[in-house]
Amino acid sequence: MNMTAKTFYEEAGKKLSQASEELYRPEEDVVTYLVCQSSHLAIENYLKGFLIQNEVNPESFSSVDEMFSECKKINSKFAEVNLEGHSFEPHTDESRYCDSRVSRCYELANSLDTFLREERIIG
């Protein structure tokens, strides 16, 4: 499947919106796994979109951390984006997925979205 940068950016935006909607439900209704999973997928799709936009195949990277490092090589301003404190490795126990840091997962994805908008990479 030949996916364009725009496709990845659109999917990332959808995932970020899903995370936001879930996060801002009444506390007893929030499904933390969905917030973190959607946030993670948003980050992953934003990075893939940026790599494709810069003619780099994202499939050649085995992790989100590797993609993020490559993005920083392409555009040094990516170093301004702080993705520290978020594990990009999948959790095996979904009931504990990102439980204590659920809002942090969303904040990281949202900060990447904000950065890409400020840099006019996405609209």
Short mmCIF file of C-alpha atoms in Angstrom, two decimals:
data_model
loop_
_atom_site.label_atom_id
_atom_site.label_comp_id
_atom_site.label_asym_id
_atom_site.label_seq_id
_atom_site.Cartn_x
_atom_site.Cartn_y
_atom_site.Cartn_z
CA MET A 1 0.00 0.00 0.00
CA ASN A 2 1.43 3.36 -1.01
CA MET A 3 0.56 5.74 1.79
CA THR A 4 1.31 9.43 1.53
CA ALA A 5 2.51 11.79 4.23
CA LYS A 6 -0.94 13.40 4.18
CA THR A 7 -2.57 10.04 4.91
CA PHE A 8 -0.36 9.53 7.96
CA TYR A 9 -0.94 13.10 9.17
CA GLU A 10 -4.71 12.68 8.83
CA GLU A 11 -4.64 9.38 10.71
CA ALA A 12 -2.49 10.95 13.43
CA GLY A 13 -4.98 13.78 13.80
CA LYS A 14 -7.84 11.30 14.14
CA LYS A 15 -5.98 9.32 16.80
CA LEU A 16 -5.13 12.49 18.73
CA SER A 17 -8.80 13.52 18.63
CA GLN A 18 -9.84 10.08 19.88
CA ALA A 19 -7.36 10.33 22.75
CA SER A 20 -8.62 13.81 23.62
CA GLU A 21 -12.26 12.74 23.58
CA GLU A 22 -11.49 9.77 25.81
CA LEU A 23 -9.32 11.78 28.20
CA TYR A 24 -11.97 14.43 28.77
CA ARG A 25 -14.76 12.04 29.66
CA PRO A 26 -15.85 11.92 33.30
CA GLU A 27 -13.00 10.32 35.26
CA GLU A 28 -14.91 7.13 36.01
CA ASP A 29 -15.58 6.61 32.29
CA VAL A 30 -12.04 7.15 30.98
CA VAL A 31 -10.43 4.07 29.47
CA THR A 32 -6.75 4.81 30.06
CA TYR A 33 -5.58 2.15 27.63
CA LEU A 34 -7.45 3.86 24.77
CA VAL A 35 -5.95 7.27 25.61
CA CYS A 36 -2.43 5.89 25.62
CA GLN A 37 -2.88 3.66 22.59
CA SER A 38 -4.42 6.47 20.53
CA SER A 39 -1.72 8.90 21.68
CA HIS A 40 1.02 6.45 20.78
CA LEU A 41 -0.49 5.83 17.34
CA ALA A 42 -0.78 9.60 16.77
CA ILE A 43 2.93 10.05 17.54
CA GLU A 44 3.87 7.12 15.34
CA ASN A 45 1.78 8.40 12.42
CA TYR A 46 3.07 11.97 12.71
CA LEU A 47 6.65 10.70 12.58
CA LYS A 48 5.93 8.38 9.65
CA GLY A 49 4.26 11.23 7.78
CA PHE A 50 7.24 13.49 8.32
CA LEU A 51 9.68 10.82 7.18
CA ILE A 52 7.68 10.07 4.03
CA GLN A 53 7.38 13.79 3.31
CA ASN A 54 11.19 13.87 3.42
CA GLU A 55 11.53 10.79 1.19
CA VAL A 56 12.60 8.44 3.98
CA ASN A 57 10.97 5.02 4.25
CA PRO A 58 9.61 4.69 7.82
CA GLU A 59 9.50 0.91 7.45
CA SER A 60 13.29 0.84 7.70
CA PHE A 61 13.05 1.76 11.40
CA SER A 62 12.24 -0.79 14.07
CA SER A 63 10.91 1.63 16.69
CA VAL A 64 9.31 5.01 17.22
CA ASP A 65 12.48 6.11 19.02
CA GLU A 66 14.50 5.37 15.87
CA MET A 67 12.03 7.30 13.72
CA PHE A 68 12.17 10.24 16.12
CA SER A 69 15.99 10.23 15.97
CA GLU A 70 15.84 10.30 12.18
CA CYS A 71 13.36 13.19 12.27
CA LYS A 72 15.83 15.13 14.45
CA LYS A 73 18.56 14.48 11.86
CA ILE A 74 16.32 15.82 9.09
CA ASN A 75 15.10 18.83 11.07
CA SER A 76 17.14 19.79 14.13
CA LYS A 77 14.14 21.65 15.55
CA PHE A 78 12.62 18.26 16.41
CA ALA A 79 15.02 18.34 19.37
CA GLU A 80 12.64 20.94 20.86
CA VAL A 81 9.97 18.24 21.13
CA ASN A 82 10.26 16.39 24.41
CA LEU A 83 9.08 12.80 24.11
CA GLU A 84 10.91 11.70 27.26
CA GLY A 85 8.95 9.80 29.84
CA HIS A 86 6.91 7.83 27.37
CA SER A 87 7.60 4.22 26.71
CA PHE A 88 7.01 3.32 23.11
CA GLU A 89 7.20 -0.37 23.84
CA PRO A 90 3.86 -2.15 23.94
CA HIS A 91 2.63 -3.20 27.36
CA THR A 92 1.56 -6.77 27.84
CA ASP A 93 -1.04 -6.09 30.51
CA GLU A 94 -3.63 -3.74 29.03
CA SER A 95 -5.18 -3.05 32.44
CA ARG A 96 -1.99 -1.33 33.56
CA TYR A 97 -1.18 0.31 30.24
CA CYS A 98 0.06 3.82 30.99
CA ASP A 99 -2.24 3.99 34.02
CA SER A 100 -0.26 6.41 36.12
CA ARG A 101 0.74 8.61 33.18
CA VAL A 102 -2.35 8.68 31.06
CA SER A 103 -2.47 12.45 30.66
CA ARG A 104 1.28 12.47 29.93
CA CYS A 105 0.74 10.15 26.96
CA TYR A 106 -1.74 12.61 25.51
CA GLU A 107 0.46 15.63 26.31
CA LEU A 108 3.36 14.12 24.38
CA ALA A 109 1.25 13.48 21.28
CA ASN A 110 -0.32 16.92 21.55
CA SER A 111 3.09 18.61 21.87
CA LEU A 112 4.25 16.88 18.67
CA ASP A 113 1.06 18.03 16.91
CA THR A 114 1.65 21.60 18.14
CA PHE A 115 5.27 21.53 16.98
CA LEU A 116 4.31 20.33 13.49
CA ARG A 117 1.69 23.08 13.23
CA GLU A 118 4.10 25.78 14.44
CA GLU A 119 6.65 24.61 11.88
CA ARG A 120 3.90 24.67 9.24
CA ILE A 121 4.54 21.03 8.42
CA ILE A 122 0.85 20.27 8.92
CA GLY A 123 -2.09 22.63 8.55
#
